[in-house]
Coordinates of C-alpha atoms and ligand atoms in Angstrom, one line a residue:
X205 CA 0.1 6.4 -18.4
X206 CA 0.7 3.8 -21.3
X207 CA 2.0 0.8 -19.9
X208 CA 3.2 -0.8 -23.1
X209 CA 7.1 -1.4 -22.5
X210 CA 6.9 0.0 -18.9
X211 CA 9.3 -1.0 -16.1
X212 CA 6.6 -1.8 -13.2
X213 CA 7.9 -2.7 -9.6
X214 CA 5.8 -3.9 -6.9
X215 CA 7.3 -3.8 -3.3
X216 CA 5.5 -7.3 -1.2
X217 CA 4.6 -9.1 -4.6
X218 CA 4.8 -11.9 -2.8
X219 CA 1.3 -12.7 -1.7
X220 CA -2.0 -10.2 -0.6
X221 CA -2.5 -6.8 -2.7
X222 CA 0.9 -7.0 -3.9
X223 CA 0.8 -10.1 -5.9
X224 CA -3.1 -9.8 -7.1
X225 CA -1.5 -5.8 -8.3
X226 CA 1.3 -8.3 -9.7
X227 CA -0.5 -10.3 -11.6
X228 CA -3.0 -7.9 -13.2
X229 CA 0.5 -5.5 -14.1
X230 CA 1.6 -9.1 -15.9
X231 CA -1.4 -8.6 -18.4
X232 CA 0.0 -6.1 -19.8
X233 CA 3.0 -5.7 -22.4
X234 CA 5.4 -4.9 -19.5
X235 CA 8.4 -5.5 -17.4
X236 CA 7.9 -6.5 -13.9
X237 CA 10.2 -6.3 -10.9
X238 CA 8.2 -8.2 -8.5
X239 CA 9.8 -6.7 -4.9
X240 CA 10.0 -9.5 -2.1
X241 CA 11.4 -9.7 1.2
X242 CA 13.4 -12.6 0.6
X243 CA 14.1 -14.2 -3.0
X244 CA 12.8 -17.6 -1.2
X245 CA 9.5 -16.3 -1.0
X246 CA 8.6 -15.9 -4.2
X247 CA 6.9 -18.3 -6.2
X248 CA 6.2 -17.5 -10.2
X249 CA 2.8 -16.4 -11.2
X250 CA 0.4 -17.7 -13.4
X251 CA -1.5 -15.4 -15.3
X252 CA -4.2 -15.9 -17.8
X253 CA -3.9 -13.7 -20.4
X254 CA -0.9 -12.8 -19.8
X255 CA 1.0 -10.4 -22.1
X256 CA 3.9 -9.6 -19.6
X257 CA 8.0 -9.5 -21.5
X258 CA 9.1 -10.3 -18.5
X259 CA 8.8 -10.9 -14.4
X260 CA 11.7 -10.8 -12.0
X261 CA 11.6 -11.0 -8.7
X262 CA 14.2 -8.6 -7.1
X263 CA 15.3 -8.5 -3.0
X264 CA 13.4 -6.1 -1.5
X265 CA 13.7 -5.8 2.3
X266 CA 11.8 -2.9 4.1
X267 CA 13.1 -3.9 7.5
X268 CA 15.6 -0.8 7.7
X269 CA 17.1 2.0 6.2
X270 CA 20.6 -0.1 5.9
X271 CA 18.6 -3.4 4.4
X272 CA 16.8 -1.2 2.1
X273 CA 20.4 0.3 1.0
X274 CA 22.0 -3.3 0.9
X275 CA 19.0 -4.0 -1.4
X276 CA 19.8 -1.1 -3.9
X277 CA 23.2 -1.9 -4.0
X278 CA 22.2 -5.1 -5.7
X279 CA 19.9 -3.7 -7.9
X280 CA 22.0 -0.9 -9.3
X281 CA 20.8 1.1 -12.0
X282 CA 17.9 -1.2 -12.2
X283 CA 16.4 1.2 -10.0
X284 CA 16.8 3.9 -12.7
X285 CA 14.6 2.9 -14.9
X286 CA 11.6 2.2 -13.2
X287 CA 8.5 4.1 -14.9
X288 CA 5.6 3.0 -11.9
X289 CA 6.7 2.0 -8.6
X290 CA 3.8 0.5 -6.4
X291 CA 4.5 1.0 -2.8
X292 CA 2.7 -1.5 -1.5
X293 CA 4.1 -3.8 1.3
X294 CA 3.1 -2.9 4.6
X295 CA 2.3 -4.4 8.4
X296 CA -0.2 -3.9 10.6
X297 CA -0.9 -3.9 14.3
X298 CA -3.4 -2.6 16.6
X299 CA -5.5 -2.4 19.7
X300 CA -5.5 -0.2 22.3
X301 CA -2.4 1.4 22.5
X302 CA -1.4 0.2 26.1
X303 CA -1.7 -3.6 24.7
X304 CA 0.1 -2.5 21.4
X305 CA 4.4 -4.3 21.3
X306 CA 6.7 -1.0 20.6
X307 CA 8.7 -3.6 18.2
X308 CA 5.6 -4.2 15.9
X309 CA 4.6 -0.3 15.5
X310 CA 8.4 0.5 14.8
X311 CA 8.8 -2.2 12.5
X312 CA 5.1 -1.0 11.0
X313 CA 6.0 2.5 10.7
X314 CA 9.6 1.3 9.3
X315 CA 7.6 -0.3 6.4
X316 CA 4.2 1.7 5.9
X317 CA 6.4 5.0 5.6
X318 CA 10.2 5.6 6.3
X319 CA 10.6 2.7 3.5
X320 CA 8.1 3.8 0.9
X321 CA 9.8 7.5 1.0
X322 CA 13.3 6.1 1.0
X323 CA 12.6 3.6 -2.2
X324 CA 10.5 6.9 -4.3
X325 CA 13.8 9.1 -3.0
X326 CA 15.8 6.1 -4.9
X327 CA 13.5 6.3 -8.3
X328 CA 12.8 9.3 -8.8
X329 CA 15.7 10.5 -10.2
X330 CA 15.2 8.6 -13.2
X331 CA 11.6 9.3 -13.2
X332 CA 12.3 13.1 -13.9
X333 CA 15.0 12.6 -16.2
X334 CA 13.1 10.7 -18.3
X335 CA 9.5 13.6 -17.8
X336 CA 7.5 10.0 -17.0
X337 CA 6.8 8.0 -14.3
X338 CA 3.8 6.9 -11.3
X339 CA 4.6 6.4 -8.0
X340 CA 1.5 4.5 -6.6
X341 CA 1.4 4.2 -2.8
X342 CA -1.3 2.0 -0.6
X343 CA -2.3 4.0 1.6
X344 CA -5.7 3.0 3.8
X345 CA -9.1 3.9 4.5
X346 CA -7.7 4.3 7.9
X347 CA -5.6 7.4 6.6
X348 CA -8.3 9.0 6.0
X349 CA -10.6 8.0 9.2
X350 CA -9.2 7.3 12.1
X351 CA -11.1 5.1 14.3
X352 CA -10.2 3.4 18.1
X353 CA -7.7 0.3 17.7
X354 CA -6.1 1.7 14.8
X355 CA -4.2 4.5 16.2
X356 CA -0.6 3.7 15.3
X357 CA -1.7 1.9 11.8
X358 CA -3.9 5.0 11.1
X359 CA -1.0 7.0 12.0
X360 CA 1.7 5.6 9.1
X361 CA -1.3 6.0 6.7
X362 CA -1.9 9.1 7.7
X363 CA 1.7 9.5 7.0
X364 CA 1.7 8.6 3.5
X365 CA -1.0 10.5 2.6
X366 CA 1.0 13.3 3.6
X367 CA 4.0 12.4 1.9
X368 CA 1.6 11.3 -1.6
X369 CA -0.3 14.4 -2.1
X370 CA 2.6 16.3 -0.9
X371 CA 4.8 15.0 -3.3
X372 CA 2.2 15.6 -6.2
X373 CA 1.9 19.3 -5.8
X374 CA 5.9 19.4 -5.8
X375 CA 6.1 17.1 -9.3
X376 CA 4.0 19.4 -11.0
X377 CA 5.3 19.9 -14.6
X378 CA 7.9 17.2 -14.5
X379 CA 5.9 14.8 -15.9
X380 CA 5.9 12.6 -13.1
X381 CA 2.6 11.6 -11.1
X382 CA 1.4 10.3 -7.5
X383 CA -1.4 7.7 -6.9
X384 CA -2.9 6.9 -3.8
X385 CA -5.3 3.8 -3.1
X386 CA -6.9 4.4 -0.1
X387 CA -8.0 0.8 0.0
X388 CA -11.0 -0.5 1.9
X389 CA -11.1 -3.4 3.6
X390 CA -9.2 -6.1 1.1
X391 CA -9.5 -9.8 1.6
X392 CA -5.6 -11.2 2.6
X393 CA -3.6 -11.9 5.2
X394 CA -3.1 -8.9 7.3
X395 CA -7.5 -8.2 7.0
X396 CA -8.1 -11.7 8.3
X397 CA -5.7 -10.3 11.5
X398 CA -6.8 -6.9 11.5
X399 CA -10.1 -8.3 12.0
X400 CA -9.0 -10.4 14.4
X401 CA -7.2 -8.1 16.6
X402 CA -9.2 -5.4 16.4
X403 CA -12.7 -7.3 17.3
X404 CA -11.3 -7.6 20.5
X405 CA -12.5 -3.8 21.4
X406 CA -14.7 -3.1 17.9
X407 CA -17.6 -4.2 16.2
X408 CA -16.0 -5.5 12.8
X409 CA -19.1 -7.1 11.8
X410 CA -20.7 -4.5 9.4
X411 CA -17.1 -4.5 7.6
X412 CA -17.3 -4.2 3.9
X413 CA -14.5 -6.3 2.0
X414 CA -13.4 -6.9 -2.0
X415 CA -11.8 -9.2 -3.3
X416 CA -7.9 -8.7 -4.1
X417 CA -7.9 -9.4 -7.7
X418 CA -10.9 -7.0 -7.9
X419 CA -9.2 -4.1 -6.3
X420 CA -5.7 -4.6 -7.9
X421 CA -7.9 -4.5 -11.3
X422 CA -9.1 -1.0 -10.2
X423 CA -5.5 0.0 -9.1
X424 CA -4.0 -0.7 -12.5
X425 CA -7.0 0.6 -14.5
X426 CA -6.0 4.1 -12.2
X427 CA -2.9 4.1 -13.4
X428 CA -3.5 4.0 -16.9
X429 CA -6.2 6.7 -16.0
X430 CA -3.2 8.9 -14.6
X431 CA -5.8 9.1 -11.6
X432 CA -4.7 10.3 -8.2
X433 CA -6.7 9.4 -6.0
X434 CA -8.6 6.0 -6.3
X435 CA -11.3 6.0 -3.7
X436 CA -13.2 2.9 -2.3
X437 CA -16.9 2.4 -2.5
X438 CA -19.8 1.8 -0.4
X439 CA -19.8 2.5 3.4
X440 CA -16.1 2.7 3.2
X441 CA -16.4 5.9 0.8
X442 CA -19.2 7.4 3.5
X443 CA -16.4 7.0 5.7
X444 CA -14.0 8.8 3.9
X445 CA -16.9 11.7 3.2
X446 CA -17.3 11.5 7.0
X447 CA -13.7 12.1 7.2
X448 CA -13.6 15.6 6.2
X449 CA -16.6 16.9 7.7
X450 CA -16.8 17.8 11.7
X451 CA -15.1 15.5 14.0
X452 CA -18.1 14.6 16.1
X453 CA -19.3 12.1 13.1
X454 CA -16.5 9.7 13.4
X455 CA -17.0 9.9 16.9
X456 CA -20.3 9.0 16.8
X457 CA -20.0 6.1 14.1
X458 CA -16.6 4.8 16.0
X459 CA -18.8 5.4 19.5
X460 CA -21.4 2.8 18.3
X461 CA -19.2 -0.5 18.3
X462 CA -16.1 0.5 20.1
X463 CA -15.7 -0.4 24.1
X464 CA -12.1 -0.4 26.1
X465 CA -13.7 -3.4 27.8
X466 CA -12.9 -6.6 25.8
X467 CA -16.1 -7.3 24.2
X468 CA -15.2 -11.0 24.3
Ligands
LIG719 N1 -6.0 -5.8 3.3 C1 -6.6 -4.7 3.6 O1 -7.7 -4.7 4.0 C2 -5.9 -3.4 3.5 C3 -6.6 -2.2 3.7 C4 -6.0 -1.0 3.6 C5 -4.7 -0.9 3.2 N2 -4.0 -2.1 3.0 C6 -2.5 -1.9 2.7 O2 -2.3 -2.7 1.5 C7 -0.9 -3.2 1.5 C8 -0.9 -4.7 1.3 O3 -1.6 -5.3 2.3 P1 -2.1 -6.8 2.3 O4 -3.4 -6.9 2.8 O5 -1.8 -7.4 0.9 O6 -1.1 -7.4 3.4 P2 -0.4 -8.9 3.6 O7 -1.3 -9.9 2.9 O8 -0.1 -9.0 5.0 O9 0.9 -8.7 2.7 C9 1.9 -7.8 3.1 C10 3.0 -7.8 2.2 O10 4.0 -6.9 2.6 C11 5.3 -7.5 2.7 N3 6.2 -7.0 3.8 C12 5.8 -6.8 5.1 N4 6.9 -6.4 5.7 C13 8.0 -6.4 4.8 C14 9.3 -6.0 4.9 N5 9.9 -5.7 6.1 N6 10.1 -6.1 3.8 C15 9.5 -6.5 2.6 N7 8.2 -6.8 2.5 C16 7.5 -6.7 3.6 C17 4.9 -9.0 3.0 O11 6.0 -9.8 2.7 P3 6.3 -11.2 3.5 O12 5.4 -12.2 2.8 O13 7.7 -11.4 3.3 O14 5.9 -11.0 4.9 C18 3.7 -9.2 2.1 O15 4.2 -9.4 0.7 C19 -0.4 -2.7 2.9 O16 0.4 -1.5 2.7 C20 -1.6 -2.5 3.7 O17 -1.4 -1.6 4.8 C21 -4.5 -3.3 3.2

């Protein structure tokens, strides 16, 4: 897609993926709706090079189906013409599932998922009415490979997969496209606590990580590719491959580092 005089929206702009995706978007000739939780938590960017018309940050809370409502009822027909929505915020928890809180999955699943279908329902509209549009959606390595500590997190990426490549068979012809990251181990926030949580019971140690600008670059280069898939690289991408072949090679690779027993 050409993204000269495009309306871009980027749900948790705030900080992480979202606001490295945020400020490679803002070199480019567009319009940006920077999505945040709370208008308080945004802080404008600074971007060299930047060719952006103009930022805004808009309210966007995931929390629940009602917030998320609230939220478009502010907007109004903002919403309409949006030409690439990133679906990008997200949460994270993990462990074994007996240690897991039933609060944090529910409020994970709420985000990672129910939110991201209920904010492309909302633009989508517009995005076939006008015969152009991306919807970009974060999905994870862990969608794809599904490995002990990760089962409720691998399960709403799982999710979106679903929903992504579902949805792109059902836009065919419209005009409008699906593009899923499945992003590898990104340096932010939620990796320094994913590592951190789920070293309690895995070997992290061999983890491969980008940086976020470095990523965000390849995200936005993907959508002016009209990609659909952008895959990761290195070992991540053998674990992808591993993925799809018989089950008993995850099991071995996640057999190798993962015990029950705390390993510290
Ligand atoms: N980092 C990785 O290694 C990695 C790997 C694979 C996939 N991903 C995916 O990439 C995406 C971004 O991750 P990240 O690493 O940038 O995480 P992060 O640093 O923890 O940032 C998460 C973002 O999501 C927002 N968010 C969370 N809950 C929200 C809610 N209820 N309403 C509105 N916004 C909410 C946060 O806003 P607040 O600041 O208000 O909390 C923040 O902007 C996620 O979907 C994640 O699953 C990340």
């Amino acid at each position: 897609m050409r993204l000269d005089g495009a309306t871009c929206l980027v749900t948790g702009a705030n900080r992480g993926i979202g606001r490295a995706l945020a400020a490679e978007l803002a070199k480019r000739p567009v319009r940006l709706l920077a999505g945040v939780r709370s208008l308080d938590r945004w802080e404008p960017l600074e971007v060299a090079g930047s060719r952006v018309r103009e930022v805004v940050p808009v309210r966007l809370d995931l929390s629940s189906r009602e917030a998320l409502d609230g939220c478009f009822a502010e907007l109004g027909d903002e919403l309409d013409a949006i030409d690439v929505l990133v679906n990008n915020a997200g949460q994270m928890t993990g462990g074994l599932l007996e240690e897991q809180r039933m609060d944090e999955i529910e409020a994970m699943v709420q985000v990672n998922l129910l939110a991201a279908i209920q904010l492309t329902q909302r633009v989508l509209p517009g995005m076939v009415a006008r015969g152009r549009g991306t919807i970009v959606n974060n999905a994870s390595i862990s969608g794809y490979a599904y490995f002990p500590s990760a089962s409720t997190y691998a399960a709403s990426k799982a999710g979106i997969v679903a929903f992504t490549e579902s949805l792109q068979r059902e836009l065919r012809g419209t005009g409008v496209r699906t593009l899923q990251l499945v992003t590898p181990g990104v340096e932010s926030d939620m990796l320094d606590a994913t590592t951190e949580l789920y070293s309690r019971h895995l070997d992290t140690s061999g983890w491969e990580t980008v940086p976020a600008a470095e990523w965000a670059r390849r995200a936005v280069e993907a959508i002016e590719q009209d990609k659909r898939v952008l895959g990761p690289g290195g070992k991540t991408a053998l674990a992808k491959l591993a993925s799809r072949g018989p089950a008993q090679l995850l099991d071995a690779i996640a057999g190798r580092g993962f015990s029950r027993t705390p390993r510290r």
